[in-house]
XYZ file of C-alpha atoms in Angstrom:
719
model
C 43.291 23.629 -21.509
C 39.789 23.027 -21.859
C 38.058 22.098 -19.411
C 36.998 17.926 -18.935
C 34.036 16.814 -20.635
C 31.701 15.556 -18.166
C 30.431 12.225 -17.990
C 27.182 10.751 -15.844
C 26.495 7.107 -16.204
C 23.414 5.544 -13.738
C 20.416 3.235 -13.745
C 17.262 4.790 -12.926
C 13.125 4.353 -14.355
C 10.935 5.923 -16.488
C 6.878 5.458 -17.459
C 5.395 6.582 -20.489
C 3.125 5.677 -24.084
C 5.212 4.234 -26.755
C 4.505 6.938 -29.556
C 7.083 5.061 -32.303
C 8.654 2.206 -33.091
C 11.640 1.313 -35.082
C 12.607 -2.019 -35.179
C 15.625 -1.117 -38.086
C 16.903 1.216 -35.496
C 16.724 -0.728 -32.823
C 14.949 1.720 -30.555
C 10.815 4.056 -29.430
C 10.400 6.609 -28.698
C 8.242 7.102 -24.937
C 6.433 9.620 -23.632
C 6.162 10.919 -20.600
C 1.901 11.715 -18.928
C 3.838 15.108 -18.985
C 4.333 15.229 -22.525
C 8.020 15.010 -23.049
C 9.579 12.944 -25.590
C 12.616 10.018 -24.780
C 14.686 8.097 -27.471
C 14.684 4.011 -25.987
C 17.461 1.847 -27.052
C 17.321 -1.550 -27.302
C 20.506 -2.235 -28.102
C 21.244 -4.902 -25.095
C 20.460 -7.463 -22.909
C 16.646 -7.229 -22.683
C 13.722 -8.579 -20.484
C 10.428 -7.874 -20.323
C 7.373 -8.876 -17.879
C 3.350 -8.725 -17.599
C 1.940 -7.326 -14.514
C 0.701 -9.960 -11.795
C -1.629 -9.813 -9.012
C 0.068 -11.689 -5.811
C 0.097 -15.397 -5.420
C 0.547 -15.776 -9.559
C 3.848 -16.772 -11.286
C 5.581 -14.764 -13.278
C 4.543 -13.748 -16.767
C 7.304 -13.668 -18.489
C 7.893 -12.379 -22.145
C 10.743 -11.427 -23.195
C 10.944 -12.960 -26.553
C 7.708 -10.975 -27.664
C 9.263 -7.956 -25.821
C 9.144 -5.942 -29.626
C 6.746 -7.300 -30.819
C 4.415 -6.336 -27.950
C 6.010 -2.410 -28.617
C 2.969 -1.079 -30.240
C 1.982 2.602 -30.389
C 0.080 4.171 -27.419
C 0.808 1.267 -24.725
C 2.053 1.984 -21.338
C 4.672 1.136 -20.122
C 7.760 1.177 -17.484
C 11.578 0.911 -18.717
C 14.620 0.567 -16.279
C 17.303 1.519 -18.270
C 21.368 2.412 -18.609
C 21.578 6.654 -18.462
C 24.247 8.006 -20.743
C 25.093 11.533 -19.956
C 27.994 13.924 -21.312
C 28.303 17.494 -22.949
C 25.579 17.790 -25.151
C 24.438 14.206 -25.668
C 21.791 11.832 -23.751
C 20.643 8.463 -24.525
C 19.067 5.729 -22.690
C 19.500 1.809 -22.734
C 16.127 -0.388 -21.798
C 17.408 -3.334 -20.171
C 13.587 -4.153 -18.958
C 10.278 -3.133 -19.989
C 7.312 -3.810 -17.463
C 4.109 -4.092 -19.706
C 0.962 -3.210 -16.777
C -1.468 -3.872 -19.808
C -1.653 -7.475 -21.421
C -2.332 -6.055 -24.917
C -3.289 -2.847 -25.890
C -5.919 -1.203 -23.843
C -6.029 -4.079 -21.526
C -4.879 -3.148 -17.823
C -4.342 -6.698 -15.863
C -6.049 -4.449 -12.715
C -9.117 -3.940 -14.901
C -9.711 -7.762 -14.575
C -13.489 -7.534 -12.585
C -11.699 -10.309 -9.870
C -8.220 -8.737 -9.699
C -8.531 -6.943 -6.407
C -10.743 -9.502 -4.890
C -7.678 -11.852 -5.722
C -5.246 -9.566 -4.216
C -7.737 -8.931 -1.247
C -7.829 -12.569 -0.197
C -3.717 -13.168 -0.750
C -3.382 -9.444 1.901
C -5.260 -10.501 4.179
C -4.262 -14.315 4.361
C -0.713 -12.223 4.846
C -1.859 -11.143 7.890
C -3.494 -13.543 9.102
C -0.484 -16.244 8.723
C 1.812 -13.227 10.184
C -0.698 -12.828 13.134
C -2.393 -15.945 14.120
C 0.306 -18.976 12.771
C -2.250 -21.412 13.823
C -4.981 -20.236 12.465
C -6.614 -19.434 16.064
C -7.512 -16.043 16.251
C -6.848 -14.700 19.549
C -5.832 -11.197 19.314
C -4.253 -11.404 22.443
C -1.145 -12.950 20.811
C -1.405 -9.894 18.604
C 1.549 -7.395 17.645
C 1.704 -4.320 16.365
C 5.082 -5.411 14.599
C 5.555 -7.202 11.506
C 8.515 -8.329 10.290
C 8.952 -7.738 6.054
C 7.778 -11.952 6.048
C 4.753 -11.032 8.528
C 6.343 -13.010 11.435
C 6.156 -11.211 14.580
C 9.568 -9.712 16.273
C 11.242 -11.480 18.222
C 10.780 -10.332 21.444
C 13.002 -10.571 24.598
C 12.956 -11.413 27.902
C 11.327 -9.855 30.027
C 10.424 -6.432 27.266
C 7.017 -5.468 27.510
C 4.714 -5.168 24.177
C 2.327 -2.785 22.768
C -0.292 -3.291 21.046
C -2.398 -0.220 20.006
C -5.762 -0.280 19.266
C -5.572 1.483 15.796
C -3.700 -1.038 14.519
C -5.395 -3.469 15.676
C -8.950 -1.449 14.893
C -6.589 -0.852 11.071
C -6.370 -4.617 10.481
C -9.711 -5.358 12.130
C -11.608 -3.065 9.191
C -9.189 -5.112 6.331
C -10.552 -8.779 7.174
C -14.217 -7.433 7.247
C -13.293 -6.019 4.065
C -11.931 -9.209 2.205
C -15.113 -11.543 4.225
C -16.962 -8.731 1.808
C -14.885 -8.716 -1.294
C -15.027 -12.909 -1.096
C -17.126 -14.320 1.376
C -14.344 -16.176 2.764
C -15.922 -17.230 7.230
C -11.978 -16.998 8.454
C -11.744 -12.849 7.737
C -14.918 -12.487 9.161
C -14.134 -14.855 11.951
C -10.645 -12.843 12.656
C -12.895 -9.285 12.296
C -15.471 -10.491 14.962
C -12.629 -11.241 17.371
C -10.923 -8.757 16.799
C -13.789 -6.557 17.381
C -14.391 -8.547 20.339
C -11.054 -7.906 21.658
C -11.042 -3.844 20.777
C -14.043 -3.844 23.295
C -13.360 -5.829 26.044
C -9.793 -4.000 26.330
C -9.578 -1.130 24.467
C -12.698 0.968 25.174
C -13.676 3.350 28.090
C -17.509 2.745 28.251
C -18.705 6.370 30.840
C -22.445 4.949 31.172
C -23.429 8.284 32.781
C -21.996 10.478 30.999
C -22.946 8.345 27.419
C -19.986 8.137 25.973
C -17.710 5.465 24.783
C -13.764 6.453 24.203
C -10.411 4.275 23.386
C -7.550 3.406 25.151
C -4.110 4.239 23.552
C -3.394 0.764 23.413
C -2.504 -1.653 26.116
C 1.212 -2.900 27.113
C 1.151 -7.266 27.834
C 3.753 -7.410 30.528
C 5.788 -10.166 32.572
C 3.044 -9.025 35.308
C 0.458 -8.464 32.986
C -1.416 -5.513 30.873
C -1.441 -2.169 31.934
C -3.845 0.661 29.996
C -2.060 3.439 27.947
C -4.654 6.381 28.244
C -3.156 9.156 26.268
C -1.227 8.923 23.463
C 2.959 8.208 24.009
C 3.706 9.610 20.227
C 5.405 12.236 20.133
C 2.978 14.284 17.710
C 0.670 13.807 20.476
C 1.919 13.125 23.552
C -0.147 13.321 27.009
C -2.590 14.096 24.910
C -6.272 12.181 23.714
C -5.418 13.155 19.889
C -8.618 12.862 18.057
C -7.751 10.480 15.197
C -6.565 7.896 16.996
C -10.745 7.681 18.590
C -11.126 8.123 14.488
C -9.719 5.266 13.221
C -10.567 2.984 16.458
C -13.940 2.540 14.723
C -12.796 1.945 11.748
C -12.618 -1.820 11.786
C -16.330 -2.166 14.045
C -17.827 0.000 11.754
C -17.050 -2.257 8.813
C -17.585 -5.576 10.825
C -21.541 -3.413 11.409
C -21.854 -3.490 7.976
C -21.499 -6.728 7.911
C -23.081 -8.422 11.234
C -25.661 -5.343 12.664
C -24.445 -6.249 15.547
C -25.945 -3.623 18.008
C -23.926 -3.770 20.704
C -21.555 -2.161 17.438
C -24.307 0.243 16.826
C -23.892 1.613 20.270
C -19.915 1.680 20.413
C -20.527 4.381 17.464
C -23.272 6.242 18.462
C -21.421 6.506 22.311
C -18.035 7.828 20.552
C -19.568 10.263 18.289
C -21.304 11.531 21.401
C -17.589 12.170 22.371
C -16.782 13.613 19.218
C -19.989 16.365 19.624
C -19.611 17.105 23.029
C -15.578 17.364 23.885
C -13.811 17.791 20.330
C -16.348 19.794 18.433
C -16.116 23.739 17.932
C -19.599 25.056 18.508
C -18.862 28.314 17.826
C -16.380 28.723 14.728
C -16.185 25.093 13.161
C -14.727 22.506 12.653
C -13.388 19.426 15.665
C -10.798 20.164 17.704
C -7.018 17.499 17.251
C -6.542 16.889 20.811
C -7.825 16.888 23.588
C -6.035 17.562 27.470
C -6.658 13.344 29.147
C -7.556 14.707 32.767
C -9.806 17.670 31.679
C -11.206 17.079 28.050
C -9.484 20.272 27.280
C -8.956 21.080 24.152
C -7.673 24.812 25.653
C -5.854 23.623 27.821
C -2.219 24.615 28.442
C -0.506 21.165 29.136
C -0.895 20.254 25.245
C 1.366 22.715 24.142
C 2.143 23.270 20.685
C -0.979 21.494 20.142
C -3.188 23.581 22.035
C -6.400 24.902 19.687
C -5.323 23.197 16.907
C -7.370 22.008 14.447
C -6.006 19.637 11.673
C -6.652 17.670 8.532
C -7.326 14.568 10.753
C -9.414 16.134 12.845
C -11.641 16.971 10.466
C -11.087 15.224 6.686
C -10.347 11.680 8.353
C -14.231 10.900 9.851
C -16.100 10.450 6.554
C -13.411 8.065 5.258
C -12.621 5.816 8.416
C -15.907 5.380 10.279
C -18.802 7.918 9.103
C -19.688 6.261 5.510
C -19.527 3.039 6.419
C -21.749 3.929 9.200
C -24.215 5.904 6.776
C -23.968 2.750 4.205
C -25.367 0.531 6.718
C -28.230 2.539 8.853
C -28.930 5.476 6.156
C -29.337 7.573 9.154
C -29.678 11.132 8.324
C -27.633 12.571 11.954
C -25.139 11.198 9.791
C -25.414 11.596 6.578
C -25.852 15.354 8.226
C -22.210 15.235 9.859
C -20.506 14.220 6.367
C -22.343 17.314 4.709
C -20.754 19.316 7.624
C -17.556 17.693 7.639
C -16.988 18.228 3.353
C -18.435 22.215 4.403
C -15.980 22.476 6.301
C -13.063 21.270 4.394
C -14.644 23.102 0.964
C -14.702 26.663 3.205
C -11.280 26.065 4.761
C -8.762 24.162 3.257
C -8.191 25.383 -0.020
C -5.241 27.481 -0.408
C -4.914 29.220 -4.195
C -3.141 31.802 -4.966
C -0.333 31.071 -2.071
C -0.550 27.375 -3.335
C -1.402 24.771 -5.051
C -1.900 22.436 -1.781
C -4.187 22.712 0.670
C -3.335 23.410 3.735
C -3.362 20.869 6.303
C -2.983 22.571 9.984
C -4.852 25.745 11.651
C -5.474 27.547 14.526
C -8.874 27.591 16.702
C -10.065 30.579 14.604
C -9.377 28.984 11.063
C -5.911 30.835 10.714
C -3.041 28.650 9.121
C -0.602 27.115 11.606
C 2.226 27.155 9.676
C 5.153 26.498 12.121
C 3.305 23.082 14.114
C 6.275 20.760 14.328
C 7.783 18.608 11.323
C 4.739 19.578 8.245
C 5.745 23.952 9.097
C 4.079 24.946 5.304
C 4.376 21.757 4.279
C 2.410 19.530 2.349
C 0.945 16.103 2.136
C 0.465 15.022 -1.223
C -2.035 12.180 -0.044
C -4.328 14.446 1.673
C -4.305 16.414 -1.425
C -5.424 13.562 -3.139
C -8.367 12.358 -0.261
C -9.794 15.444 -0.030
C -11.157 15.050 -4.119
C -11.659 11.453 -3.461
C -14.355 11.444 -0.089
C -15.433 14.976 -1.484
C -16.925 12.857 -4.838
C -18.542 10.470 -2.468
C -19.911 12.840 -0.293
C -21.377 14.510 -3.312
C -23.385 11.638 -4.213
C -25.253 11.945 -0.646
C -25.526 15.576 -0.839
C -25.492 17.269 -4.414
C -23.604 20.373 -4.111
C -21.559 22.159 -7.071
C -18.444 23.401 -4.812
C -17.589 19.769 -4.050
C -17.037 18.987 -7.576
C -15.406 22.081 -8.322
C -12.598 21.825 -5.066
C -12.377 17.930 -6.104
C -11.526 18.692 -9.993
C -9.701 21.239 -8.880
C -7.539 19.554 -7.224
C -6.923 16.422 -9.516
C -6.033 18.977 -12.261
C -3.338 20.593 -10.276
C -1.761 17.431 -8.292
C -0.269 15.534 -11.223
C 2.108 18.817 -12.224
C 3.313 19.445 -8.311
C 2.878 15.836 -6.742
C 3.773 13.240 -9.031
C 6.835 11.613 -10.563
C 5.834 12.909 -14.173
C 9.148 10.983 -15.249
C 8.914 7.509 -12.978
C 5.454 7.545 -12.351
C 3.535 7.394 -8.622
C 2.747 9.930 -6.228
C 5.689 11.869 -4.159
C 4.697 11.520 0.242
C 5.613 15.418 1.936
C 6.293 18.371 -0.911
C 7.000 22.341 -0.119
C 3.567 24.217 -0.307
C 4.903 26.884 -1.672
C 7.549 26.815 -5.044
C 11.028 27.116 -4.705
C 11.484 30.809 -6.850
C 15.576 29.227 -7.442
C 13.592 26.578 -10.025
C 10.147 26.353 -9.888
C 9.149 23.157 -8.614
C 7.718 22.085 -5.204
C 11.329 20.282 -2.917
C 10.701 16.982 -1.820
C 11.170 17.627 2.065
C 12.995 14.695 3.042
C 12.873 12.057 -0.355
C 12.018 10.690 -2.634
C 10.663 8.229 -1.919
C 6.562 7.100 -2.555
C 4.375 5.420 -0.010
C 1.790 2.695 -0.751
C -0.957 4.316 1.491
C -0.707 7.787 -0.898
C -0.869 5.464 -4.377
C -4.283 4.141 -2.915
C -5.656 8.222 -2.827
C -4.121 8.273 -5.914
C -6.439 5.563 -7.930
C -9.435 5.792 -5.899
C -9.453 9.696 -6.717
C -8.611 9.281 -10.177
C -11.346 6.307 -10.420
C -13.707 8.108 -8.721
C -13.620 11.224 -11.108
C -13.659 8.825 -14.084
C -16.410 6.604 -13.154
C -18.791 9.865 -11.965
C -17.304 12.606 -15.100
C -16.301 10.809 -17.876
C -13.335 12.673 -17.557
C -10.684 10.242 -20.592
C -8.055 12.548 -18.436
C -9.400 11.086 -15.223
C -9.537 7.391 -16.090
C -5.845 7.819 -17.952
C -4.293 8.982 -14.331
C -6.475 6.155 -12.424
C -4.874 3.711 -14.858
C -1.210 4.928 -14.319
C -1.483 4.916 -10.589
C -2.591 1.897 -10.146
C -0.448 0.562 -13.321
C 2.589 1.920 -10.535
C 1.203 0.387 -7.415
C 0.295 -2.982 -9.100
C 4.106 -3.501 -10.714
C 6.225 -2.412 -7.697
C 3.985 -2.725 -4.521
C 3.231 -6.450 -4.390
C 5.520 -8.474 -2.802
C 5.654 -11.931 -5.125
C 8.538 -12.815 -2.054
C 6.876 -12.618 0.889
C 3.007 -11.604 0.535
C 1.267 -8.070 1.568
C 2.625 -5.114 -0.013
C 5.734 -2.623 0.799
C 5.249 0.290 2.769
C 8.091 2.040 0.349
C 9.614 2.324 -2.987
C 11.992 4.334 -4.056
C 11.617 7.031 -7.230
C 12.712 4.221 -9.403
C 10.162 2.042 -7.773
C 12.488 -0.176 -6.105
C 11.336 -1.517 -2.712
C 12.305 1.094 0.128
C 13.747 -2.346 2.991
C 15.212 -0.191 6.247
C 13.641 0.864 9.158
C 10.557 0.463 10.313
C 9.659 1.081 6.637
C 10.927 -2.420 6.226
C 8.337 -3.994 8.211
C 4.431 -4.710 7.296
C 2.930 -3.974 10.502
C 3.622 -1.009 12.390
C 1.761 1.818 14.388
C 0.951 2.670 10.546
C 0.547 -0.152 7.963
C -2.242 -3.033 9.369
C -3.842 -4.222 6.114
C -6.441 -1.223 6.489
C -5.048 0.904 3.636
C -4.680 -1.782 1.117
C -7.727 -3.860 1.526
C -9.627 -0.211 1.706
C -8.006 0.423 -1.778
C -8.816 -3.637 -3.354
C -12.605 -3.057 -1.894
C -13.091 0.608 -3.902
C -11.202 -0.381 -6.574
C -13.272 -3.620 -7.172
C -16.165 -0.869 -6.692
C -15.400 2.175 -8.455
C -14.290 -0.431 -11.557
C -16.127 -2.640 -12.262
C -19.507 -0.597 -11.476
C -18.629 3.222 -13.273
C -15.895 2.660 -14.953
C -16.285 -1.294 -16.069
C -19.663 -2.249 -17.146
C -19.122 -5.839 -14.620
C -21.030 -6.542 -11.871
C -19.837 -6.815 -7.739
C -20.623 -9.054 -5.932
C -20.586 -8.682 -2.322
C -20.982 -10.987 1.102
C -23.459 -10.381 4.766
C -23.450 -12.423 7.412
C -26.492 -10.137 9.487
C -27.430 -11.675 12.819
C -30.782 -12.889 13.779
C -32.785 -9.863 14.411
C -29.892 -7.143 13.840
C -30.904 -4.863 11.367
C -33.381 -2.483 12.517
C -36.549 -3.433 10.838
C -34.533 -6.765 9.494
C -33.370 -4.377 6.367
C -30.165 -5.282 5.501
C -28.493 -2.294 3.219
C -25.644 -3.474 0.551
C -24.862 -0.583 -1.145
C -20.918 -0.663 -1.601
C -19.969 2.926 -1.227
C -21.733 6.311 -1.809
C -21.856 6.166 -5.707
C -23.990 8.730 -7.646
C -28.021 8.037 -7.998
C -28.979 5.529 -10.015
C -25.684 4.347 -11.114
C -25.988 1.166 -10.128
C -28.383 -1.589 -9.082
C -29.303 -4.674 -6.743
C -30.176 -7.222 -9.430
C -29.730 -10.762 -7.289
C -29.688 -11.473 -3.759
C -28.956 -15.382 -2.175
C -29.825 -16.226 0.631
C -28.147 -19.724 2.442
C -27.411 -20.176 -1.029
C -30.834 -20.188 -2.451
C -31.740 -17.275 -5.043
C -34.646 -15.037 -2.672
C -36.425 -11.858 -3.927
C -37.884 -9.384 -1.417
C -35.459 -6.898 -2.205
C -35.427 -3.016 -3.179
C -32.962 -3.229 -6.710
C -33.446 0.840 -6.911
C -32.541 1.478 -2.658
C -30.297 -1.215 -2.430
C -31.780 -3.178 0.302
C -32.606 -6.473 0.778
C -35.470 -7.385 3.683
C -34.181 -9.901 5.344
C -36.394 -13.044 6.632
C -37.344 -13.732 10.513
C -34.144 -15.958 11.043
C -33.275 -17.248 14.501
C -29.771 -18.580 13.083
C -27.054 -16.712 11.237
C -28.045 -16.183 7.336
C -25.313 -16.086 4.498
C -26.104 -12.593 2.037
C -24.545 -13.197 -1.022
C -25.536 -10.367 -3.672
C -24.735 -8.843 -7.024
C -24.640 -5.306 -7.838
C -24.511 -4.147 -11.102
C -24.763 -0.191 -13.109
C -27.971 0.262 -14.702
C -26.692 0.868 -17.928
C -25.379 -2.085 -18.741
C -25.215 -3.537 -22.154
C -23.691 -6.921 -22.240
C -23.584 -8.714 -18.901
C -21.276 -12.007 -18.628
C -20.523 -14.040 -15.921
C -19.305 -18.429 -15.293
C -19.588 -20.962 -13.133
C -18.357 -24.757 -13.034
C -19.641 -27.707 -10.976
C -17.072 -30.300 -12.028
C -18.084 -31.411 -15.606
C -19.808 -28.434 -17.362
C -18.408 -24.902 -17.238
C -21.242 -22.133 -17.399
C -21.229 -19.162 -19.363
C -24.249 -16.589 -19.259
C -24.453 -14.101 -21.797
C -27.913 -11.556 -21.635
C -27.814 -8.281 -23.226
C -25.601 -6.827 -26.356
C -22.384 -9.237 -27.261
C -21.189 -6.678 -29.288
C -17.216 -5.900 -30.225
C -17.295 -3.553 -27.145
C -17.689 -6.621 -24.893
C -15.276 -8.821 -26.414
C -12.583 -8.092 -24.167
C -15.260 -9.018 -20.936
C -16.194 -12.421 -22.951
C -12.862 -13.344 -24.085
C -11.558 -13.111 -19.886
C -14.551 -15.226 -19.007
C -14.134 -17.674 -21.495
C -10.636 -17.910 -21.179
C -11.588 -18.718 -16.805
C -14.084 -20.950 -17.799
C -11.492 -23.119 -19.884
C -8.846 -22.466 -17.025
C -11.309 -25.276 -15.361
C -10.755 -27.847 -17.641
C -14.118 -28.822 -18.250
C -15.974 -31.736 -20.614
C -18.449 -29.411 -21.846
C -19.189 -25.736 -21.942
C -22.837 -23.966 -22.219
C -23.654 -21.185 -23.793
C -26.702 -20.089 -22.567
C -27.399 -16.918 -24.335
C -31.692 -16.476 -23.847
C -31.214 -13.210 -23.352
C -28.886 -11.954 -25.940
C -30.552 -9.925 -28.387
C -28.367 -8.719 -30.525
C -24.490 -10.699 -31.558
C -21.623 -9.377 -33.977
C -19.273 -10.954 -36.207
C -16.384 -10.491 -33.655
C -17.543 -12.256 -30.724
C -18.855 -14.889 -33.124
C -14.901 -15.207 -33.970
C -13.762 -14.928 -30.220
C -16.197 -19.117 -29.840
C -14.272 -20.054 -32.786
C -11.330 -19.508 -31.896
C -11.473 -20.629 -28.526
C -13.367 -23.564 -29.930
C -10.391 -24.782 -31.924
C -8.210 -24.416 -28.714
C -10.108 -26.515 -26.286
C -9.467 -29.381 -28.741
C -12.163 -31.851 -30.031
C -12.694 -33.014 -26.204
C -14.679 -30.386 -25.103
C -18.230 -30.029 -26.095
C -19.467 -25.988 -27.292
C -23.404 -26.474 -26.548
C -26.105 -23.613 -27.273
C -28.407 -24.494 -24.944
C -32.243 -22.915 -23.958
C -34.358 -20.658 -26.760
C -32.132 -18.869 -27.917
C -33.402 -15.893 -29.888
C -33.247 -16.606 -34.011
C -31.026 -13.998 -35.057
C -28.853 -15.247 -32.963
C -29.465 -19.005 -33.484
C -28.757 -18.221 -37.616
C -25.114 -15.866 -36.683
C -23.867 -19.609 -34.694
C -25.439 -22.104 -36.685
C -23.887 -20.646 -39.920
C -20.161 -22.008 -38.547
C -20.986 -25.144 -37.945
C -19.126 -25.762 -34.671
C -21.638 -25.855 -31.301
C -23.787 -28.336 -30.798
C -26.994 -27.141 -28.956
C -30.072 -27.990 -26.568
C -33.156 -26.156 -27.117
C -34.336 -28.288 -24.396
C -31.839 -27.658 -21.739
C -33.754 -24.746 -19.571
C -30.993 -21.408 -19.930
C -29.869 -19.752 -16.163
C -32.653 -16.922 -15.121
C -35.487 -17.945 -16.772
């Protein structure tokens, strides 16, 4: 009797590029990111949609699905997988498109990440302060999936964790930088004040500041929690907690220049140098004994005389880069260089493993038996190293920084990403399993929101600084997965984890939107830096930032507005407004504004743009008139930017659309056709008007269409 045929039926997802479409056979070819070819069948019930942002309506494209399957488009397919002896078949049931049309990824709209930042920040404000009073005594570490506080039983203690508050303060300050909306800064400043008043220990005798693990709010009052009470760090002072206590205040300092925050940063860094730093072998210890402040105390147990990724690598992204951006101080630059040198020197582990080593003994010998980590890799930490080395390289250019960053970027996709479904895994074994050659997943195949952030930022900054098309492709794939599956359209915010196929995982603490690990930090950091890298290094767009300096706050009244550590000469400060009026006392190259003397807080808005920017397009609306301003060469390469700007202007339903083209030096046929197309769609009750003294060549090209009014007596913008 022969063995029965094995059959399997299950649902799953697959991501890749359309390689061929065969409408007669109701199927198309799909090539995954690692080059494998699959056939997707379309002979069942099929729906589709375009990826949408938070607070946007569903973008159903089911009726147009077959027409959208153009060769080269990146898609996510969810369907039924049939397998039997000698055969397999995938039948699509739903397709998600990250592109509006081929090559036009939705998240590359210049305002995509700004809009997302506003929505995420508002989610946390609603959850923590539903009465719109930013009283941080009401803050709770945990938020439910829908953004509400967990029920508190009678007499139950409520713990407020320092790092969680600081991370949320960071996110709110970052949302203000991007949007200029006062509620975010008001909440960030009040949160910073709460941290200073309740979570800080200022030792004036030694000139240091250290931060409590948190405070318990009880029926009898408040109880300070000095040493950490997490299992990994129990009864110790972990370096990462002291580092992240600075994240929110430092980002707030960039905006306001509050000298008290500057003093807190300096005195916390003094704590690092005095007690955590190893002056003999380099780097920083991971833990201190809370009584003796000794990193070698026997009481520390498995954390005695240890160093790890967090104690070295977390300085740069959490506070140190932002502190340098706000001050330009050489001592902070030196510290950044020192941490980068330490990573390059000690963390790589090839040929033993493609992943970096993350835990060490005092002498930098690997610690491969520590706690849960053993000999395991956190995928996001590898990508975080690549991202931050490229940032620091813009400050202190060293070939070894770039070499390690590019090596990590080259080897990580095959060992840390999901090559079939998209997205990045969490924790894997550092060494490949000899039985089948892959790096086994440790606990699960879920994907965490913060690890997707690291991949997006690592490949975006590499794409913008090296020009390598593979880096941009991987950045787009990672951003596609994140925006397709991590945004919670029902309740707001982003999910903590999703399953391998992108479905949200909503059990245990991973169901929460607020926890020790999640407080708006990574999701808003992603919005801010994806907008920065995407607009300035990759997309040739303007980035707008907002500041609210206190009177005489920054030394010499010099406001530093660089958005991040970017390659020298890559960007320039183009325009500045103070209290709504154009202001000219600024340094375009060094990205600084010389603030005027004032007894009041100033409202500063700046526009930063790529140094080499062939075409600048922007729009504004005053109630009846939409203005579209163009400068440079208006050619085929700027067609997508023109289309987006026109759509934005027409969404306001203006009676008149003015085109300010006095600084357009050349215009090609495709942009003219786009203007004609939009002119027809707008209808006869909307005037399209060319204003100002437009160059003759441009005037003749537009006049030949006989579709525009002209107003040569009106002033062009910036004339």
